[in-house]
């Protein structure tokens, strides 16, 4: 592991017929979750996650404010469930890189203060494909369900991952021509930051279904320029990398050698998730620069929805595909547009929203969509009240 041009920094593995034959036997099997970061929705767990997300919605962080809402207590943002389980479990194909590439979420119940959440993950299949990024690749599919302490299904998420050989990705060099860091001017950065500071969640100002029209714009929500502080803030709140130190980390990495690499500048064993903050590790994975985590980006998308819908709205579904990498120094403008409003079969007042996440290169890094259920002024419906356990408020 020389570290030169990112080569041989990370463990190198191959996609073999034998490994895929073993995978076939696992389809439909519930996977063992090697570690769970958050289980209890404590004040600190919710607050630290929201801070790492860059989301100052008082529903997540202000106990006094939240107690006066329909929830009756502090509540976790929908994406907090990522800190319980990433929606997938890394399994098989040691040394073959895994790029989380999207999620399809359905939210059924809120996670309230002091709820305990238990995840279950099932391997649902895979398919072999060819890609411009790394040639031969495998798409891996999993599904996670989240249950609370009452064994109620809180949410479920389908996940897909791209598995590629790191050496092949480096040799292709698909993204090597991107100019990084991006050459922002001080004036551009000041404008971005001022626009970001002007954002705020809708909060207690109820958004009624009757006041929404097809074609309405949602957002933008601005994230960036992305950097080290953003990654560590999110990773520490979400537990993405299972950050551990000294003997505890060594025990884990000796047990799972493919989960770590030797940083030749510090000589420390670092988690493979170091591709999100370590330049040589990112290059070894075939990327020119450290980049964001998929769950981080979709969490930003969920913030767009919760900022827009206010305290009385309910995020029912959220789908997103991670099409491009978001590198350090990149900025995203996450937007939505209302495409449909209707009353569903359950008599709930729904709004469908198509979304995008454009970077400064005008690339849509994350096309997506979501369905929000809003209160109806005329019908007197309140979607959150239907989902909060009796006695909670």
Coordinates of C-alpha atoms in Angstrom, one line a residue:
X1 CA 0.0 0.0 0.0
X2 CA 2.1 2.9 -1.3
X3 CA -0.5 5.6 -1.4
X4 CA 0.8 6.9 -4.7
X5 CA -2.1 8.2 -6.8
X6 CA -4.5 6.4 -4.5
X7 CA -3.3 2.9 -5.6
X8 CA -3.3 0.0 -3.2
X9 CA -4.4 2.1 -0.2
X10 CA -7.7 0.2 0.2
X11 CA -8.0 -3.6 0.3
X12 CA -8.4 -5.0 -3.3
X13 CA -11.0 -7.6 -4.1
X14 CA -12.6 -9.2 -7.1
X15 CA -16.1 -10.0 -8.2
X16 CA -15.9 -13.8 -8.7
X17 CA -18.4 -16.4 -9.8
X18 CA -17.8 -18.3 -6.6
X19 CA -18.7 -15.3 -4.5
X20 CA -21.9 -14.6 -6.5
X21 CA -22.9 -18.3 -6.2
X22 CA -22.7 -17.9 -2.4
X23 CA -24.8 -14.7 -2.7
X24 CA -27.5 -16.6 -4.5
X25 CA -27.9 -18.8 -1.4
X26 CA -28.5 -15.7 0.8
X27 CA -31.3 -14.2 -1.2
X28 CA -34.3 -13.8 1.2
X29 CA -32.1 -14.3 4.3
X30 CA -32.3 -11.9 7.2
X31 CA -28.8 -10.4 7.6
X32 CA -26.9 -10.0 10.8
X33 CA -26.5 -6.4 11.7
X34 CA -22.9 -6.2 13.0
X35 CA -23.4 -2.9 14.9
X36 CA -26.3 -0.6 15.6
X37 CA -25.3 3.0 16.4
X38 CA -28.5 4.5 17.8
X39 CA -31.3 2.5 19.4
X40 CA -32.8 4.9 21.9
X41 CA -34.3 8.2 20.6
X42 CA -32.8 10.3 23.4
X43 CA -32.5 14.0 23.4
X44 CA -28.8 13.8 22.7
X45 CA -29.2 11.2 19.9
X46 CA -31.8 13.3 18.1
X47 CA -30.0 16.6 18.7
X48 CA -26.6 15.4 17.6
X49 CA -28.1 13.9 14.4
X50 CA -30.0 17.1 13.6
X51 CA -26.9 19.2 14.2
X52 CA -24.9 16.9 11.9
X53 CA -27.6 17.3 9.3
X54 CA -27.5 21.1 9.5
X55 CA -31.2 21.1 10.4
X56 CA -32.3 23.5 13.1
X57 CA -36.0 22.6 13.1
X58 CA -37.2 23.1 16.7
X59 CA -39.3 19.9 16.4
X60 CA -36.0 18.0 16.7
X61 CA -34.0 20.2 19.1
X62 CA -36.3 22.3 21.4
X63 CA -38.2 20.2 23.9
X64 CA -40.3 23.1 25.1
X65 CA -41.4 23.9 21.5
X66 CA -42.0 20.2 20.6
X67 CA -44.2 19.7 23.7
X68 CA -46.7 22.2 22.4
X69 CA -47.1 20.6 19.0
X70 CA -49.3 17.8 17.9
X71 CA -46.5 15.3 18.7
X72 CA -46.5 16.3 22.4
X73 CA -42.8 15.7 22.7
X74 CA -39.5 15.9 21.0
X75 CA -39.6 13.9 17.7
X76 CA -36.8 12.6 15.5
X77 CA -36.5 13.8 11.9
X78 CA -37.5 11.1 9.4
X79 CA -33.9 10.5 8.3
X80 CA -32.8 9.8 11.9
X81 CA -33.5 6.2 11.2
X82 CA -30.3 6.1 9.1
X83 CA -28.5 6.4 12.5
X84 CA -30.2 3.2 13.6
X85 CA -29.3 1.3 10.5
X86 CA -28.0 2.5 7.1
X87 CA -30.8 0.6 5.3
X88 CA -28.2 -2.0 4.3
X89 CA -25.6 -4.3 5.7
X90 CA -22.2 -4.7 4.0
X91 CA -21.9 -8.4 3.2
X92 CA -19.7 -10.6 1.1
X93 CA -17.3 -9.5 -1.7
X94 CA -14.5 -8.4 0.6
X95 CA -12.4 -5.6 -0.9
X96 CA -15.0 -4.9 -3.5
X97 CA -16.2 -1.3 -3.0
X98 CA -19.8 -0.6 -2.1
X99 CA -21.4 2.7 -3.3
X100 CA -24.8 3.2 -1.7
X101 CA -26.8 4.4 -4.7
X102 CA -30.4 5.1 -3.5
X103 CA -33.3 4.5 -1.2
X104 CA -37.1 4.1 -1.4
X105 CA -38.6 5.0 1.9
X106 CA -42.1 4.7 3.4
X107 CA -42.8 6.3 6.8
X108 CA -45.7 4.9 8.9
X109 CA -45.2 6.2 12.4
X110 CA -43.1 8.9 14.1
X111 CA -40.1 8.2 16.3
X112 CA -40.9 10.0 19.5
X113 CA -38.6 11.0 22.4
X114 CA -37.3 7.8 24.2
X115 CA -38.7 5.4 21.6
X116 CA -36.5 2.3 21.0
X117 CA -36.0 1.2 17.4
X118 CA -35.1 -2.2 16.2
X119 CA -34.0 -2.8 12.6
X120 CA -34.3 -5.9 10.4
X121 CA -32.4 -6.2 7.1
X122 CA -33.1 -8.8 4.4
X123 CA -31.0 -9.4 1.3
X124 CA -33.4 -9.3 -1.6
X125 CA -31.2 -10.0 -4.6
X126 CA -28.6 -8.8 -7.1
X127 CA -27.8 -8.4 -10.8
X128 CA -24.7 -8.1 -12.8
X129 CA -24.2 -5.1 -15.1
X130 CA -21.6 -3.1 -17.1
X131 CA -20.8 0.5 -16.2
X132 CA -18.7 3.3 -17.5
X133 CA -17.3 3.9 -14.0
X134 CA -15.7 0.5 -13.4
X135 CA -16.7 -2.0 -16.1
X136 CA -18.2 -5.2 -14.6
X137 CA -20.3 -4.4 -11.5
X138 CA -23.0 -5.8 -9.3
X139 CA -26.2 -4.1 -8.2
X140 CA -27.1 -5.3 -4.7
X141 CA -30.6 -5.0 -3.2
X142 CA -31.6 -5.0 0.4
X143 CA -34.7 -4.0 2.4
X144 CA -34.8 -2.7 6.0
X145 CA -37.7 -2.5 8.4
X146 CA -37.7 -0.5 11.6
X147 CA -39.8 -1.4 14.6
X148 CA -40.4 0.5 17.8
X149 CA -40.6 -0.9 21.4
X150 CA -44.3 -1.8 20.8
X151 CA -43.3 -3.9 17.8
X152 CA -45.0 -1.4 15.5
X153 CA -43.6 -1.0 12.0
X154 CA -42.3 2.6 12.0
X155 CA -40.8 2.7 8.5
X156 CA -39.3 0.6 5.7
X157 CA -36.7 1.3 3.1
X158 CA -35.5 -0.5 0.0
X159 CA -31.8 0.1 -0.7
X160 CA -29.5 -0.6 -3.7
X161 CA -25.7 -0.5 -3.8
X162 CA -23.2 -0.6 -6.6
X163 CA -20.4 -3.0 -6.0
X164 CA -17.3 -2.4 -8.1
X165 CA -13.6 -3.5 -8.2
X166 CA -11.5 -0.6 -7.0
X167 CA -8.7 -1.1 -9.4
X168 CA -11.1 -1.1 -12.3
X169 CA -12.6 2.2 -11.2
X170 CA -9.1 3.8 -10.9
X171 CA -8.1 2.6 -14.3
X172 CA -11.3 4.0 -15.9
X173 CA -10.8 7.4 -14.3
X174 CA -14.2 8.5 -15.3
X175 CA -14.3 11.6 -13.1
X176 CA -10.6 12.6 -13.3
X177 CA -11.2 15.7 -15.4
X178 CA -13.4 17.5 -12.8
X179 CA -11.8 20.7 -11.5
X180 CA -11.5 20.3 -7.7
X181 CA -11.7 22.1 -5.4
X182 CA -14.2 24.2 -7.3
X183 CA -12.8 27.7 -8.0
X184 CA -15.4 29.8 -6.1
X185 CA -14.9 33.5 -5.7
X186 CA -15.4 35.1 -2.3
X187 CA -18.4 36.9 -3.6
X188 CA -20.0 33.7 -4.7
X189 CA -19.4 32.0 -1.4
X190 CA -20.9 35.0 0.5
X191 CA -24.0 34.9 -1.6
X192 CA -24.4 31.1 -1.1
X193 CA -24.0 31.5 2.7
X194 CA -26.4 34.4 2.9
X195 CA -29.0 32.5 1.0
X196 CA -28.5 29.5 3.2
X197 CA -28.9 31.6 6.4
X198 CA -32.2 33.0 5.0
X199 CA -33.7 29.5 5.0
X200 CA -36.0 28.4 7.8
X201 CA -38.5 25.6 8.5
X202 CA -42.2 26.4 8.2
X203 CA -42.8 25.2 11.7
X204 CA -46.2 26.0 13.4
X205 CA -47.5 28.0 10.3
X206 CA -49.8 25.3 9.1
X207 CA -49.6 24.5 5.4
X208 CA -53.1 23.3 4.3
X209 CA -53.7 21.1 1.3
X210 CA -56.2 23.6 -0.1
X211 CA -53.4 26.2 -0.3
X212 CA -51.1 24.1 -2.5
X213 CA -51.2 24.1 -6.3
X214 CA -49.7 21.9 -8.9
X215 CA -46.6 23.7 -10.2
X216 CA -45.7 25.2 -6.8
X217 CA -42.0 25.4 -6.2
X218 CA -40.4 23.9 -3.1
X219 CA -37.1 25.2 -1.8
X220 CA -34.3 25.6 -2.6
X221 CA -32.4 24.1 0.3
X222 CA -28.7 24.9 0.0
X223 CA -26.0 22.5 1.2
X224 CA -22.3 23.4 0.9
X225 CA -19.6 24.1 0.1
X226 CA -19.1 20.6 1.5
X227 CA -16.1 20.0 3.6
X228 CA -14.4 18.0 6.4
X229 CA -16.5 19.6 9.2
X230 CA -19.8 18.7 7.5
X231 CA -18.7 15.1 7.1
X232 CA -17.5 14.6 10.7
X233 CA -20.6 16.4 12.0
X234 CA -22.9 14.1 10.1
X235 CA -20.9 10.9 10.7
X236 CA -20.7 11.5 14.5
X237 CA -24.5 12.0 14.6
X238 CA -25.4 9.2 12.3
X239 CA -22.7 6.7 13.1
X240 CA -22.0 6.0 9.4
X241 CA -18.4 4.9 10.0
X242 CA -18.8 3.3 13.4
X243 CA -16.1 5.6 14.5
X244 CA -14.0 3.9 17.2
X245 CA -10.6 4.3 18.6
X246 CA -7.5 2.4 19.8
X247 CA -8.1 -1.1 21.1
X248 CA -11.8 -1.1 20.4
X249 CA -11.1 -0.2 16.7
X250 CA -8.2 -2.6 16.5
X251 CA -10.4 -5.5 17.7
X252 CA -13.0 -4.7 15.0
X253 CA -10.5 -4.3 12.2
X254 CA -8.7 -7.5 13.1
X255 CA -12.0 -9.3 13.0
X256 CA -13.0 -7.7 9.7
X257 CA -9.7 -6.8 7.8
X258 CA -11.6 -5.6 4.7
X259 CA -13.3 -2.9 6.7
X260 CA -10.0 -0.9 7.2
X261 CA -7.0 0.5 5.5
X262 CA -3.6 1.7 6.7
X263 CA -3.2 5.5 6.5
X264 CA 0.5 5.9 5.7
X265 CA 0.6 9.5 6.9
X266 CA -0.5 8.6 10.4
X267 CA 0.0 4.7 10.4
X268 CA -3.5 4.4 11.9
X269 CA -6.0 1.8 10.7
X270 CA -8.9 3.8 9.3
X271 CA -12.4 2.7 8.4
X272 CA -13.2 2.2 4.7
X273 CA -15.7 5.1 5.2
X274 CA -12.5 7.3 5.2
X275 CA -13.1 7.7 1.5
X276 CA -15.4 10.6 2.7
X277 CA -12.6 12.5 4.3
X278 CA -9.2 10.9 3.2
X279 CA -7.9 12.0 -0.2
X280 CA -5.8 8.9 -0.9
X281 CA -8.6 6.6 0.1
X282 CA -11.0 8.4 -2.2
X283 CA -8.5 8.1 -5.0
X284 CA -8.1 4.4 -4.3
X285 CA -11.9 4.0 -4.8
X286 CA -11.6 5.6 -8.2
X287 CA -12.7 9.2 -7.2
X288 CA -10.7 12.3 -7.5
X289 CA -11.7 13.8 -4.1
X290 CA -13.5 12.9 -0.9
X291 CA -17.2 12.9 -1.3
X292 CA -20.5 12.8 0.6
X293 CA -22.3 9.8 1.9
X294 CA -25.5 8.7 0.2
X295 CA -27.6 8.7 3.3
X296 CA -26.4 12.2 4.1
X297 CA -27.6 13.5 0.8
X298 CA -31.0 11.9 1.0
X299 CA -31.3 13.2 4.6
X300 CA -30.9 16.7 3.1
X301 CA -33.7 15.9 0.7
X302 CA -36.0 14.9 3.6
X303 CA -35.1 18.2 5.2
X304 CA -36.4 20.0 2.1
X305 CA -39.8 18.2 2.7
X306 CA -40.0 18.8 6.4
X307 CA -39.0 22.4 6.1
X308 CA -41.7 22.9 3.5
X309 CA -44.6 21.0 5.1
X310 CA -44.4 22.3 8.6
X311 CA -45.2 20.7 11.9
X312 CA -48.6 19.3 10.8
X313 CA -47.5 17.7 7.6
X314 CA -46.4 14.0 7.3
X315 CA -43.7 12.7 4.9
X316 CA -45.3 9.5 3.6
X317 CA -42.7 8.4 1.0
X318 CA -39.3 9.5 -0.3
X319 CA -37.4 8.0 -3.2
X320 CA -34.0 9.1 -4.5
X321 CA -31.2 8.0 -6.8
X322 CA -27.7 9.1 -6.2
X323 CA -26.5 9.7 -9.8
X324 CA -23.4 11.9 -9.3
X325 CA -20.8 12.2 -6.5
X326 CA -20.9 15.4 -4.4
X327 CA -17.3 16.3 -3.7
X328 CA -15.7 18.5 -1.1
X329 CA -16.1 22.2 -2.3
X330 CA -19.4 21.3 -4.1
X331 CA -22.7 23.1 -3.4
X332 CA -26.1 21.6 -3.9
X333 CA -29.4 23.4 -4.5
X334 CA -32.1 21.0 -3.6
X335 CA -35.5 21.8 -5.1
X336 CA -38.9 20.4 -5.7
X337 CA -42.1 21.0 -7.7
X338 CA -45.6 20.0 -6.9
X339 CA -46.8 17.6 -9.7
X340 CA -50.0 16.3 -8.2
X341 CA -52.5 16.8 -5.4
X342 CA -55.2 14.3 -4.6
X343 CA -57.2 12.5 -1.9
X344 CA -55.9 8.9 -1.6
X345 CA -57.9 5.7 -0.9
X346 CA -57.5 6.3 2.9
X347 CA -59.1 9.7 2.6
X348 CA -55.8 11.5 3.2
X349 CA -54.9 14.7 1.4
X350 CA -51.7 14.0 -0.5
X351 CA -49.2 16.1 -2.5
X352 CA -46.7 14.5 -4.9
X353 CA -43.4 16.4 -5.4
X354 CA -40.6 15.8 -7.9
X355 CA -37.2 16.8 -6.7
X356 CA -33.7 17.6 -7.9
X357 CA -30.3 18.3 -6.4
X358 CA -28.3 20.4 -8.8
X359 CA -24.6 21.2 -8.2
X360 CA -22.6 24.2 -9.5
X361 CA -21.9 22.2 -12.7
X362 CA -25.7 22.0 -13.3
X363 CA -25.7 18.2 -12.8
X364 CA -28.7 16.6 -11.1
X365 CA -26.8 14.6 -8.5
X366 CA -30.0 13.1 -7.0
X367 CA -33.3 13.0 -8.9
X368 CA -36.1 12.0 -6.5
X369 CA -39.6 12.4 -5.4
X370 CA -41.8 12.2 -2.4
X371 CA -45.4 12.3 -1.1
X372 CA -46.5 14.6 1.7
X373 CA -49.8 14.3 3.5
X374 CA -51.1 17.7 4.6
X375 CA -53.9 18.7 6.9
X376 CA -57.1 19.7 5.2
X377 CA -58.8 22.9 6.3
X378 CA -62.2 21.9 4.8
X379 CA -62.2 18.3 6.0
X380 CA -60.5 19.0 9.3
X381 CA -58.0 16.1 8.9
X382 CA -54.6 16.1 10.7
X383 CA -52.3 13.4 9.4
X384 CA -49.8 13.6 12.3
X385 CA -52.5 13.3 14.9
X386 CA -53.6 10.0 13.3
X387 CA -50.0 8.6 13.7
X388 CA -49.2 9.8 17.2
X389 CA -49.9 7.2 19.9
X390 CA -52.9 8.1 22.2
X391 CA -51.6 9.8 25.3
X392 CA -48.5 11.1 23.7
X393 CA -49.8 14.6 23.5

